[in-house]
């Protein structure tokens, strides 16, 4: 079985390929009356695909060149934040008193008795459903 990274790379490649194919087809193929493409349509598709592939290669090379600096910058920012958090003294929160804990655990009597859950009241019984019963 292929590793998840290989599957992700294949999926990304297929997405780019499908988008390129759809884009060039919609741009170049104008006459659907014939089974075969015309010479003009073939040239248009070849030029379109070539430009998209060339552009994709240029973008990927720029990405490969810039990615290490971006990653290094993010690592530096995370290290600075971690150092800042480590230097701050931690302030313990005051513990709740026994009376406060009891007050939050209780539900007022009027709310407790006013809530009733009837699962049958929530179903939609149409006349067709009732005839089957």
mmCIF file of N, CA, C and O in Angstrom, residues 47-121:
data_model
loop_
_atom_site.group_PDB
_atom_site.id
_atom_site.type_symbol
_atom_site.label_atom_id
_atom_site.label_comp_id
_atom_site.label_asym_id
_atom_site.label_seq_id
_atom_site.Cartn_x
_atom_site.Cartn_y
_atom_site.Cartn_z
ATOM 1 N N UNK A 47 -0.670 24.477 -27.221
ATOM 2 C CA UNK A 47 -0.132 25.747 -26.710
ATOM 3 C C UNK A 47 -0.651 26.032 -25.299
ATOM 4 O O UNK A 47 0.109 26.456 -24.420
ATOM 5 N N UNK A 48 -1.932 25.785 -25.097
ATOM 6 C CA UNK A 48 -2.541 26.035 -23.790
ATOM 7 C C UNK A 48 -1.892 25.145 -22.725
ATOM 8 O O UNK A 48 -1.476 25.628 -21.669
ATOM 9 N N UNK A 49 -1.799 23.861 -22.995
ATOM 10 C CA UNK A 49 -1.204 22.926 -22.034
ATOM 11 C C UNK A 49 0.266 23.266 -21.796
ATOM 12 O O UNK A 49 0.741 23.220 -20.651
ATOM 13 N N UNK A 50 0.983 23.606 -22.856
ATOM 14 C CA UNK A 50 2.394 23.968 -22.710
ATOM 15 C C UNK A 50 2.575 25.177 -21.814
ATOM 16 O O UNK A 50 3.468 25.200 -20.950
ATOM 17 N N UNK A 51 1.729 26.185 -22.010
ATOM 18 C CA UNK A 51 1.832 27.383 -21.170
ATOM 19 C C UNK A 51 1.512 27.071 -19.718
ATOM 20 O O UNK A 51 2.198 27.538 -18.800
ATOM 21 N N UNK A 52 0.470 26.277 -19.486
ATOM 22 C CA UNK A 52 0.107 25.938 -18.111
ATOM 23 C C UNK A 52 1.188 25.102 -17.429
ATOM 24 O O UNK A 52 1.508 25.317 -16.262
ATOM 25 N N UNK A 53 1.760 24.162 -18.156
ATOM 26 C CA UNK A 53 2.830 23.333 -17.591
ATOM 27 C C UNK A 53 4.055 24.185 -17.287
ATOM 28 O O UNK A 53 4.668 24.073 -16.220
ATOM 29 N N UNK A 54 4.418 25.062 -18.223
ATOM 30 C CA UNK A 54 5.574 25.949 -18.010
ATOM 31 C C UNK A 54 5.331 26.852 -16.795
ATOM 32 O O UNK A 54 6.232 27.037 -15.957
ATOM 33 N N UNK A 55 4.130 27.408 -16.687
ATOM 34 C CA UNK A 55 3.788 28.270 -15.555
ATOM 35 C C UNK A 55 3.838 27.491 -14.248
ATOM 36 O O UNK A 55 4.352 27.982 -13.235
ATOM 37 N N UNK A 56 3.322 26.257 -14.278
ATOM 38 C CA UNK A 56 3.338 25.432 -13.077
ATOM 39 C C UNK A 56 4.772 25.133 -12.640
ATOM 40 O O UNK A 56 5.098 25.191 -11.449
ATOM 41 N N UNK A 57 5.652 24.849 -13.595
ATOM 42 C CA UNK A 57 7.057 24.596 -13.270
ATOM 43 C C UNK A 57 7.710 25.828 -12.656
ATOM 44 O O UNK A 57 8.479 25.715 -11.690
ATOM 45 N N UNK A 58 7.428 26.994 -13.196
ATOM 46 C CA UNK A 58 8.005 28.229 -12.658
ATOM 47 C C UNK A 58 7.498 28.498 -11.246
ATOM 48 O O UNK A 58 8.263 28.891 -10.365
ATOM 49 N N UNK A 59 6.201 28.280 -11.026
ATOM 50 C CA UNK A 59 5.650 28.485 -9.691
ATOM 51 C C UNK A 59 6.246 27.512 -8.682
ATOM 52 O O UNK A 59 6.580 27.886 -7.559
ATOM 53 N N UNK A 60 6.381 26.267 -9.094
ATOM 54 C CA UNK A 60 6.936 25.265 -8.183
ATOM 55 C C UNK A 60 8.399 25.554 -7.865
ATOM 56 O O UNK A 60 8.835 25.371 -6.734
ATOM 57 N N UNK A 61 9.169 26.014 -8.842
ATOM 58 C CA UNK A 61 10.572 26.330 -8.559
ATOM 59 C C UNK A 61 10.675 27.524 -7.619
ATOM 60 O O UNK A 61 11.524 27.543 -6.721
ATOM 61 N N UNK A 62 9.809 28.512 -7.790
ATOM 62 C CA UNK A 62 9.799 29.649 -6.867
ATOM 63 C C UNK A 62 9.390 29.194 -5.471
ATOM 64 O O UNK A 62 9.967 29.624 -4.465
ATOM 65 N N UNK A 63 8.422 28.301 -5.393
ATOM 66 C CA UNK A 63 7.974 27.764 -4.115
ATOM 67 C C UNK A 63 9.102 27.015 -3.418
ATOM 68 O O UNK A 63 9.335 27.187 -2.225
ATOM 69 N N UNK A 64 9.817 26.193 -4.167
ATOM 70 C CA UNK A 64 10.922 25.416 -3.598
ATOM 71 C C UNK A 64 12.012 26.341 -3.084
ATOM 72 O O UNK A 64 12.625 26.081 -2.045
ATOM 73 N N UNK A 65 12.263 27.441 -3.786
ATOM 74 C CA UNK A 65 13.300 28.372 -3.349
ATOM 75 C C UNK A 65 12.880 29.164 -2.116
ATOM 76 O O UNK A 65 13.685 29.432 -1.228
ATOM 77 N N UNK A 66 11.614 29.555 -2.036
ATOM 78 C CA UNK A 66 11.152 30.400 -0.942
ATOM 79 C C UNK A 66 10.739 29.615 0.302
ATOM 80 O O UNK A 66 10.767 30.158 1.410
ATOM 81 N N UNK A 67 10.360 28.379 0.154
ATOM 82 C CA UNK A 67 9.830 27.613 1.278
ATOM 83 C C UNK A 67 10.797 27.493 2.452
ATOM 84 O O UNK A 67 10.363 27.665 3.600
ATOM 85 N N UNK A 68 12.091 27.219 2.248
ATOM 86 C CA UNK A 68 12.990 27.136 3.422
ATOM 87 C C UNK A 68 13.025 28.427 4.240
ATOM 88 O O UNK A 68 13.054 28.370 5.473
ATOM 89 N N UNK A 69 13.015 29.576 3.589
ATOM 90 C CA UNK A 69 13.041 30.834 4.346
ATOM 91 C C UNK A 69 11.733 31.047 5.101
ATOM 92 O O UNK A 69 11.738 31.540 6.232
ATOM 93 N N UNK A 70 10.620 30.669 4.501
ATOM 94 C CA UNK A 70 9.322 30.801 5.173
ATOM 95 C C UNK A 70 9.269 29.886 6.387
ATOM 96 O O UNK A 70 8.833 30.297 7.473
ATOM 97 N N UNK A 71 9.717 28.651 6.229
ATOM 98 C CA UNK A 71 9.725 27.704 7.339
ATOM 99 C C UNK A 71 10.645 28.200 8.450
ATOM 100 O O UNK A 71 10.288 28.142 9.638
ATOM 101 N N UNK A 72 11.799 28.695 8.100
ATOM 102 C CA UNK A 72 12.740 29.200 9.107
ATOM 103 C C UNK A 72 12.142 30.378 9.863
ATOM 104 O O UNK A 72 12.286 30.476 11.081
ATOM 105 N N UNK A 73 11.455 31.263 9.157
ATOM 106 C CA UNK A 73 10.827 32.410 9.801
ATOM 107 C C UNK A 73 9.748 31.943 10.783
ATOM 108 O O UNK A 73 9.642 32.452 11.896
ATOM 109 N N UNK A 74 8.936 30.970 10.376
ATOM 110 C CA UNK A 74 7.887 30.456 11.269
ATOM 111 C C UNK A 74 8.485 29.789 12.495
ATOM 112 O O UNK A 74 7.988 29.951 13.605
ATOM 113 N N UNK A 75 9.550 29.021 12.305
ATOM 114 C CA UNK A 75 10.210 28.371 13.442
ATOM 115 C C UNK A 75 10.728 29.429 14.408
ATOM 116 O O UNK A 75 10.576 29.295 15.629
ATOM 117 N N UNK A 76 11.328 30.481 13.889
ATOM 118 C CA UNK A 76 11.841 31.553 14.748
ATOM 119 C C UNK A 76 10.711 32.214 15.529
ATOM 120 O O UNK A 76 10.854 32.499 16.721
ATOM 121 N N UNK A 77 9.579 32.451 14.857
ATOM 122 C CA UNK A 77 8.436 33.068 15.534
ATOM 123 C C UNK A 77 7.902 32.159 16.631
ATOM 124 O O UNK A 77 7.594 32.624 17.731
ATOM 125 N N UNK A 78 7.777 30.861 16.357
ATOM 126 C CA UNK A 78 7.290 29.924 17.364
ATOM 127 C C UNK A 78 8.244 29.829 18.544
ATOM 128 O O UNK A 78 7.814 29.771 19.694
ATOM 129 N N UNK A 79 9.542 29.819 18.281
ATOM 130 C CA UNK A 79 10.522 29.774 19.362
ATOM 131 C C UNK A 79 10.452 31.036 20.212
ATOM 132 O O UNK A 79 10.557 30.974 21.440
ATOM 133 N N UNK A 80 10.265 32.193 19.562
ATOM 134 C CA UNK A 80 10.160 33.445 20.307
ATOM 135 C C UNK A 80 8.904 33.438 21.178
ATOM 136 O O UNK A 80 8.940 33.853 22.346
ATOM 137 N N UNK A 81 7.791 32.951 20.654
ATOM 138 C CA UNK A 81 6.562 32.884 21.444
ATOM 139 C C UNK A 81 6.714 31.910 22.602
ATOM 140 O O UNK A 81 6.259 32.178 23.710
ATOM 141 N N UNK A 82 7.349 30.781 22.346
ATOM 142 C CA UNK A 82 7.550 29.790 23.403
ATOM 143 C C UNK A 82 8.436 30.365 24.504
ATOM 144 O O UNK A 82 8.176 30.164 25.699
ATOM 145 N N UNK A 83 9.475 31.091 24.131
ATOM 146 C CA UNK A 83 10.363 31.701 25.125
ATOM 147 C C UNK A 83 9.613 32.763 25.919
ATOM 148 O O UNK A 83 9.776 32.883 27.138
ATOM 149 N N UNK A 84 8.763 33.526 25.252
ATOM 150 C CA UNK A 84 7.986 34.562 25.915
ATOM 151 C C UNK A 84 7.003 33.946 26.917
ATOM 152 O O UNK A 84 6.860 34.426 28.038
ATOM 153 N N UNK A 85 6.370 32.869 26.524
ATOM 154 C CA UNK A 85 5.417 32.198 27.413
ATOM 155 C C UNK A 85 6.145 31.571 28.594
ATOM 156 O O UNK A 85 5.668 31.605 29.727
ATOM 157 N N UNK A 86 7.325 31.017 28.348
ATOM 158 C CA UNK A 86 8.095 30.386 29.419
ATOM 159 C C UNK A 86 8.569 31.416 30.445
ATOM 160 O O UNK A 86 8.720 31.088 31.622
ATOM 161 N N UNK A 87 8.801 32.650 30.017
ATOM 162 C CA UNK A 87 9.289 33.682 30.926
ATOM 163 C C UNK A 87 8.182 34.284 31.777
ATOM 164 O O UNK A 87 8.441 34.815 32.849
ATOM 165 N N UNK A 88 6.931 34.207 31.327
ATOM 166 C CA UNK A 88 5.826 34.767 32.095
ATOM 167 C C UNK A 88 5.574 33.888 33.317
ATOM 168 O O UNK A 88 5.519 32.678 33.203
ATOM 169 N N UNK A 89 5.422 34.525 34.479
ATOM 170 C CA UNK A 89 5.110 33.714 35.670
ATOM 171 C C UNK A 89 3.670 33.219 35.582
ATOM 172 O O UNK A 89 2.774 33.939 35.153
ATOM 173 N N UNK A 90 3.461 31.998 35.964
ATOM 174 C CA UNK A 90 2.113 31.459 35.928
ATOM 175 C C UNK A 90 1.379 31.890 37.184
ATOM 176 O O UNK A 90 1.904 31.805 38.291
ATOM 177 N N UNK A 91 0.163 32.368 37.008
ATOM 178 C CA UNK A 91 -0.641 32.846 38.117
ATOM 179 C C UNK A 91 -1.711 31.799 38.386
ATOM 180 O O UNK A 91 -2.544 31.530 37.520
ATOM 181 N N UNK A 92 -1.710 31.179 39.575
ATOM 182 C CA UNK A 92 -2.739 30.178 39.852
ATOM 183 C C UNK A 92 -4.096 30.848 40.039
ATOM 184 O O UNK A 92 -4.193 31.932 40.602
ATOM 185 N N UNK A 93 -5.131 30.214 39.545
ATOM 186 C CA UNK A 93 -6.478 30.728 39.696
ATOM 187 C C UNK A 93 -6.983 30.380 41.089
ATOM 188 O O UNK A 93 -6.693 29.305 41.607
ATOM 189 N N UNK A 94 -7.766 31.278 41.695
ATOM 190 C CA UNK A 94 -8.288 30.971 43.031
ATOM 191 C C UNK A 94 -9.277 29.818 42.940
ATOM 192 O O UNK A 94 -10.044 29.705 41.991
ATOM 193 N N UNK A 95 -9.253 28.954 43.943
ATOM 194 C CA UNK A 95 -10.157 27.812 43.970
ATOM 195 C C UNK A 95 -11.550 28.288 44.339
ATOM 196 O O UNK A 95 -11.727 29.214 45.135
ATOM 197 N N UNK A 96 -12.549 27.642 43.757
ATOM 198 C CA UNK A 96 -13.930 27.997 44.056
ATOM 199 C C UNK A 96 -14.284 27.494 45.450
ATOM 200 O O UNK A 96 -13.861 26.420 45.860
ATOM 201 N N UNK A 97 -15.068 28.286 46.163
ATOM 202 C CA UNK A 97 -15.487 27.870 47.501
ATOM 203 C C UNK A 97 -16.545 26.785 47.385
ATOM 204 O O UNK A 97 -17.121 26.556 46.324
ATOM 205 N N UNK A 98 -16.812 26.111 48.497
ATOM 206 C CA UNK A 98 -17.779 24.998 48.502
ATOM 207 C C UNK A 98 -19.158 25.483 48.086
ATOM 208 O O UNK A 98 -19.869 24.830 47.337
ATOM 209 N N UNK A 99 -19.546 26.662 48.536
ATOM 210 C CA UNK A 99 -20.860 27.210 48.192
ATOM 211 C C UNK A 99 -20.980 27.517 46.710
ATOM 212 O O UNK A 99 -22.017 27.319 46.095
ATOM 213 N N UNK A 100 -19.908 28.020 46.101
ATOM 214 C CA UNK A 100 -19.932 28.315 44.666
ATOM 215 C C UNK A 100 -20.039 27.035 43.847
ATOM 216 O O UNK A 100 -20.731 26.983 42.854
ATOM 217 N N UNK A 101 -19.339 25.965 44.272
ATOM 218 C CA UNK A 101 -19.408 24.699 43.553
ATOM 219 C C UNK A 101 -20.805 24.118 43.606
ATOM 220 O O UNK A 101 -21.330 23.642 42.622
ATOM 221 N N UNK A 102 -21.455 24.196 44.762
ATOM 222 C CA UNK A 102 -22.806 23.661 44.890
ATOM 223 C C UNK A 102 -23.792 24.457 44.051
ATOM 224 O O UNK A 102 -24.694 23.901 43.442
ATOM 225 N N UNK A 103 -23.626 25.764 43.974
ATOM 226 C CA UNK A 103 -24.551 26.605 43.225
ATOM 227 C C UNK A 103 -24.476 26.308 41.731
ATOM 228 O O UNK A 103 -25.487 26.339 41.033
ATOM 229 N N UNK A 104 -23.301 26.010 41.217
ATOM 230 C CA UNK A 104 -23.184 25.749 39.786
ATOM 231 C C UNK A 104 -23.629 24.348 39.425
ATOM 232 O O UNK A 104 -23.964 24.074 38.285
ATOM 233 N N UNK A 105 -23.640 23.416 40.399
ATOM 234 C CA UNK A 105 -24.034 22.042 40.118
ATOM 235 C C UNK A 105 -25.546 21.847 40.161
ATOM 236 O O UNK A 105 -26.058 20.853 39.672
ATOM 237 N N UNK A 106 -26.263 22.763 40.760
ATOM 238 C CA UNK A 106 -27.706 22.600 40.917
ATOM 239 C C UNK A 106 -28.461 23.261 39.774
ATOM 240 O O UNK A 106 -28.029 24.249 39.205
ATOM 241 N N UNK A 107 -29.627 22.709 39.465
ATOM 242 C CA UNK A 107 -30.538 23.292 38.488
ATOM 243 C C UNK A 107 -31.746 23.780 39.259
ATOM 244 O O UNK A 107 -32.293 23.038 40.090
ATOM 245 N N UNK A 108 -32.184 25.005 39.027
ATOM 246 C CA UNK A 108 -33.365 25.490 39.751
ATOM 247 C C UNK A 108 -34.550 24.557 39.525
ATOM 248 O O UNK A 108 -34.729 24.001 38.449
ATOM 249 N N UNK A 109 -35.375 24.394 40.553
ATOM 250 C CA UNK A 109 -36.510 23.470 40.507
ATOM 251 C C UNK A 109 -37.485 23.759 39.386
ATOM 252 O O UNK A 109 -37.977 22.864 38.707
ATOM 253 N N UNK A 110 -37.774 25.020 39.134
ATOM 254 C CA UNK A 110 -38.740 25.346 38.089
ATOM 255 C C UNK A 110 -38.207 25.005 36.694
ATOM 256 O O UNK A 110 -38.961 24.605 35.821
ATOM 257 N N UNK A 111 -36.901 25.127 36.464
ATOM 258 C CA UNK A 111 -36.328 24.747 35.179
ATOM 259 C C UNK A 111 -36.284 23.239 35.028
ATOM 260 O O UNK A 111 -36.513 22.692 33.963
ATOM 261 N N UNK A 112 -35.986 22.542 36.118
ATOM 262 C CA UNK A 112 -35.863 21.092 36.087
ATOM 263 C C UNK A 112 -37.191 20.448 35.705
ATOM 264 O O UNK A 112 -37.248 19.518 34.914
ATOM 265 N N UNK A 113 -38.312 20.947 36.234
ATOM 266 C CA UNK A 113 -39.612 20.333 35.964
ATOM 267 C C UNK A 113 -40.220 20.824 34.655
ATOM 268 O O UNK A 113 -41.114 20.193 34.113
ATOM 269 N N UNK A 114 -39.738 21.948 34.105
ATOM 270 C CA UNK A 114 -40.326 22.480 32.879
ATOM 271 C C UNK A 114 -39.773 21.814 31.622
ATOM 272 O O UNK A 114 -40.358 21.934 30.559
ATOM 273 N N UNK A 115 -38.690 21.093 31.725
ATOM 274 C CA UNK A 115 -38.072 20.465 30.561
ATOM 275 C C UNK A 115 -38.517 19.017 30.498
ATOM 276 O O UNK A 115 -38.238 18.228 31.394
ATOM 277 N N UNK A 116 -39.229 18.694 29.434
ATOM 278 C CA UNK A 116 -39.613 17.301 29.209
ATOM 279 C C UNK A 116 -39.174 16.921 27.817
ATOM 280 O O UNK A 116 -39.338 17.692 26.870
ATOM 281 N N UNK A 117 -38.631 15.758 27.693
ATOM 282 C CA UNK A 117 -38.151 15.291 26.403
ATOM 283 C C UNK A 117 -39.053 14.155 25.956
ATOM 284 O O UNK A 117 -39.126 13.117 26.621
ATOM 285 N N UNK A 118 -39.758 14.381 24.848
ATOM 286 C CA UNK A 118 -40.639 13.371 24.288
ATOM 287 C C UNK A 118 -40.180 13.104 22.867
ATOM 288 O O UNK A 118 -40.462 13.890 21.959
ATOM 289 N N UNK A 119 -39.440 12.014 22.624
ATOM 290 C CA UNK A 119 -38.917 11.767 21.288
ATOM 291 C C UNK A 119 -40.012 11.538 20.252
ATOM 292 O O UNK A 119 -39.830 11.803 19.084
ATOM 293 N N UNK A 120 -41.199 11.062 20.677
ATOM 294 C CA UNK A 120 -42.279 10.839 19.714
ATOM 295 C C UNK A 120 -42.913 12.133 19.257
ATOM 296 O O UNK A 120 -43.444 12.220 18.163
ATOM 297 N N UNK A 121 -42.839 13.162 20.080
ATOM 298 C CA UNK A 121 -43.413 14.448 19.703
ATOM 299 C C UNK A 121 -42.597 15.116 18.612
ATOM 300 O O UNK A 121 -43.081 15.965 17.891
#
